[in-house]
PDB file of C-alpha atoms in Angstrom:
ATOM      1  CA  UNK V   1       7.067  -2.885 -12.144  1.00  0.00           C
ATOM      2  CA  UNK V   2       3.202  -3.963 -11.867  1.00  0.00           C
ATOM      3  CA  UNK V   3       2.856  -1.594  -9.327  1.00  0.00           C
ATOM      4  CA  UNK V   4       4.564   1.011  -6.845  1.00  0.00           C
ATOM      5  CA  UNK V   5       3.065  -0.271  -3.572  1.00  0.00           C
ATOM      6  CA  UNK V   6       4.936   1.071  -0.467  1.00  0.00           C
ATOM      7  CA  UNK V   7       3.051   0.257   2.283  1.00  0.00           C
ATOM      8  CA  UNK V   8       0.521  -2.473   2.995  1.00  0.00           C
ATOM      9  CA  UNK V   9      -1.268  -2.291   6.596  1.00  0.00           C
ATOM     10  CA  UNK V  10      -3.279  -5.252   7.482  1.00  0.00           C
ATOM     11  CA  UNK V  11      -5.801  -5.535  10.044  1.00  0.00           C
ATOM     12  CA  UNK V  12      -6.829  -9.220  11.719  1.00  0.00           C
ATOM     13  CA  UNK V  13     -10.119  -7.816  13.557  1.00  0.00           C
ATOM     14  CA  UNK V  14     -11.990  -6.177  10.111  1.00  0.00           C
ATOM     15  CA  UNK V  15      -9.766  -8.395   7.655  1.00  0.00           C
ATOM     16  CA  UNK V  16      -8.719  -5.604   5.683  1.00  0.00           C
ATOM     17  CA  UNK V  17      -5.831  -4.047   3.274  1.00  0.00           C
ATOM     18  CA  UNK V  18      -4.895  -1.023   2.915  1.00  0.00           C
ATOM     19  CA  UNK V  19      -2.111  -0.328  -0.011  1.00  0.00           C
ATOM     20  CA  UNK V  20      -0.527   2.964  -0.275  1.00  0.00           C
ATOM     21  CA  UNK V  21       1.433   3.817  -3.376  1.00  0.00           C
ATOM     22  CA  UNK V  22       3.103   6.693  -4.850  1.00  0.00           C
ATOM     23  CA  UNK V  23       0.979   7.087  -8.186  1.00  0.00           C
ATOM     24  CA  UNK V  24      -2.310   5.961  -8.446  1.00  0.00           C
ATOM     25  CA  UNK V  25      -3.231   2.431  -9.372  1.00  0.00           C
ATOM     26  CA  UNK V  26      -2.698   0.529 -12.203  1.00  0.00           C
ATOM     27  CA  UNK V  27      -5.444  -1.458 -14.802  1.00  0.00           C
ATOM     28  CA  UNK V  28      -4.487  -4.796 -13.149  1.00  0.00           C
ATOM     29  CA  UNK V  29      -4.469  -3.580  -9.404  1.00  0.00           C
ATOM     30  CA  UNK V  30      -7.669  -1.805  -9.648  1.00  0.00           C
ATOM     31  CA  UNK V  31      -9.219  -5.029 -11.425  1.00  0.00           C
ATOM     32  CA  UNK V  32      -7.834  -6.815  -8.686  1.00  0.00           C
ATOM     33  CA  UNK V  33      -9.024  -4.805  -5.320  1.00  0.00           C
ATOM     34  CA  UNK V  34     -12.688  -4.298  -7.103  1.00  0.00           C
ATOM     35  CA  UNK V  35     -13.087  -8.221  -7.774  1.00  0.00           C
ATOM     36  CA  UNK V  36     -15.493 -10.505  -5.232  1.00  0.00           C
ATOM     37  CA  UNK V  37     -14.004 -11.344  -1.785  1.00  0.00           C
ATOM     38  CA  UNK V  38     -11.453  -7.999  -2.074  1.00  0.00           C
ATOM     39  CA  UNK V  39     -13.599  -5.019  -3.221  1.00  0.00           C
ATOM     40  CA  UNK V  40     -15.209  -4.862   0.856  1.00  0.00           C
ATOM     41  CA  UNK V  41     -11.688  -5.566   2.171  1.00  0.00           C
ATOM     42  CA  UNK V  42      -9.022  -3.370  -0.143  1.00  0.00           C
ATOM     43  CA  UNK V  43      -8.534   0.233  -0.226  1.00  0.00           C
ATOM     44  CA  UNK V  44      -5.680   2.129  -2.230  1.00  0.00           C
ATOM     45  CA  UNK V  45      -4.602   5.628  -1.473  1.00  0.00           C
ATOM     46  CA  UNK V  46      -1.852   7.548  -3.007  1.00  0.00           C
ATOM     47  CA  UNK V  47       0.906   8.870  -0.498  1.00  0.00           C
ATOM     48  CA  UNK V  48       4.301   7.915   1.029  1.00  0.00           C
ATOM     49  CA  UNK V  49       5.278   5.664   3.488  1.00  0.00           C
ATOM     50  CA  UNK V  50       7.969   7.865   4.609  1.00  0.00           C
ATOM     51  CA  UNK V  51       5.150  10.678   5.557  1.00  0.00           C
ATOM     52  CA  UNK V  52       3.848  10.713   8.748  1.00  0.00           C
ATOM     53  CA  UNK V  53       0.662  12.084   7.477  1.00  0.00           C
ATOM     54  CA  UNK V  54      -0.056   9.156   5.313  1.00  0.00           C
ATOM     55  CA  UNK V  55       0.875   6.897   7.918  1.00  0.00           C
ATOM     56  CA  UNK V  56      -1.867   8.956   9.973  1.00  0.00           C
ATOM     57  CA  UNK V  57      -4.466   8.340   7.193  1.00  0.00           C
ATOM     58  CA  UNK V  58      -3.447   4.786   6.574  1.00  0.00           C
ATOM     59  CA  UNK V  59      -3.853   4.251  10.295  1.00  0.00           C
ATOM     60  CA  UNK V  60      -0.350   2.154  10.464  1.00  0.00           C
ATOM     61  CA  UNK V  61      -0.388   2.684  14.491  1.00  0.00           C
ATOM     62  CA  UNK V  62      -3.548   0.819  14.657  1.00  0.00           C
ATOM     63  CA  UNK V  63      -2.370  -2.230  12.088  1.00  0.00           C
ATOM     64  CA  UNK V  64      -1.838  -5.507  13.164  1.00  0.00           C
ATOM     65  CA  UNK V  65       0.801  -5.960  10.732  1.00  0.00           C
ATOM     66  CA  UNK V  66       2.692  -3.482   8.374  1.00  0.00           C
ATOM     67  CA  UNK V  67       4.849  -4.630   4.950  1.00  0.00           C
ATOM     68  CA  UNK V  68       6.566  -1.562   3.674  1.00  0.00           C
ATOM     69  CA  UNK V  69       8.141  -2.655   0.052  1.00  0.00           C
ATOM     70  CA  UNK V  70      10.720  -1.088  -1.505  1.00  0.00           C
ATOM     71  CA  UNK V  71      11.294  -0.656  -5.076  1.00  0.00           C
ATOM     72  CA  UNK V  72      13.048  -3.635  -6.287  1.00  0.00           C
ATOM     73  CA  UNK V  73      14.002  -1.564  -9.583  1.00  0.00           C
ATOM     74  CA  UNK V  74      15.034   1.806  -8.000  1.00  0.00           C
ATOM     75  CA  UNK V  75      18.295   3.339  -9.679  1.00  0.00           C
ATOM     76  CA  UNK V  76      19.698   4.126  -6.344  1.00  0.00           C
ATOM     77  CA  UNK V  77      19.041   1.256  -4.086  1.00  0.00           C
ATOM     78  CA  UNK V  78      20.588   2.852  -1.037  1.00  0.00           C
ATOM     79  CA  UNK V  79      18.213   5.582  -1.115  1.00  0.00           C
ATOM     80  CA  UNK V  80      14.791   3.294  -1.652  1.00  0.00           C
ATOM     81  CA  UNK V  81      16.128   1.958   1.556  1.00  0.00           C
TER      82      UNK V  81
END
């Protein structure tokens, strides 16, 4: 995969993204949150989505919207789920 994103929390009121993965970024996702128009808006931290502490830090309760994205290349699709 491009990247392991699990989580992506949007906010309408500040316009931001916050993407939280399980390793740290990759070459083309870093590229990509540090370019014009994202670099203000886009922050990546490493954690779980399953982790209430990281859910804490990424301030999900506060979101206006959460994605959570599974790993479309798992070996064990019933326990990505």
């Amino acid at each position: 995969p491009i990247v392991n994103i699990s989580l992506l929390v949007l906010s309408r009121t500040e316009l931001d993204a916050v993407l939280l993965g399980s390793e740290p970024p990759n070459d083309r996702i870093v590229a990509l949150i540090e370019s014009p128009g994202y670099a203000d808006h886009t922050t990546f931290l490493v954690g779980s989505s399953t982790e209430p502490y990281d859910l804490r830090r990424v301030k999900a309760a506060r979101a206006d919207s959460v994605l959570i994205v599974s790993d479309h290349w798992s070996t064990d699709p019933n326990e990505e789920d």
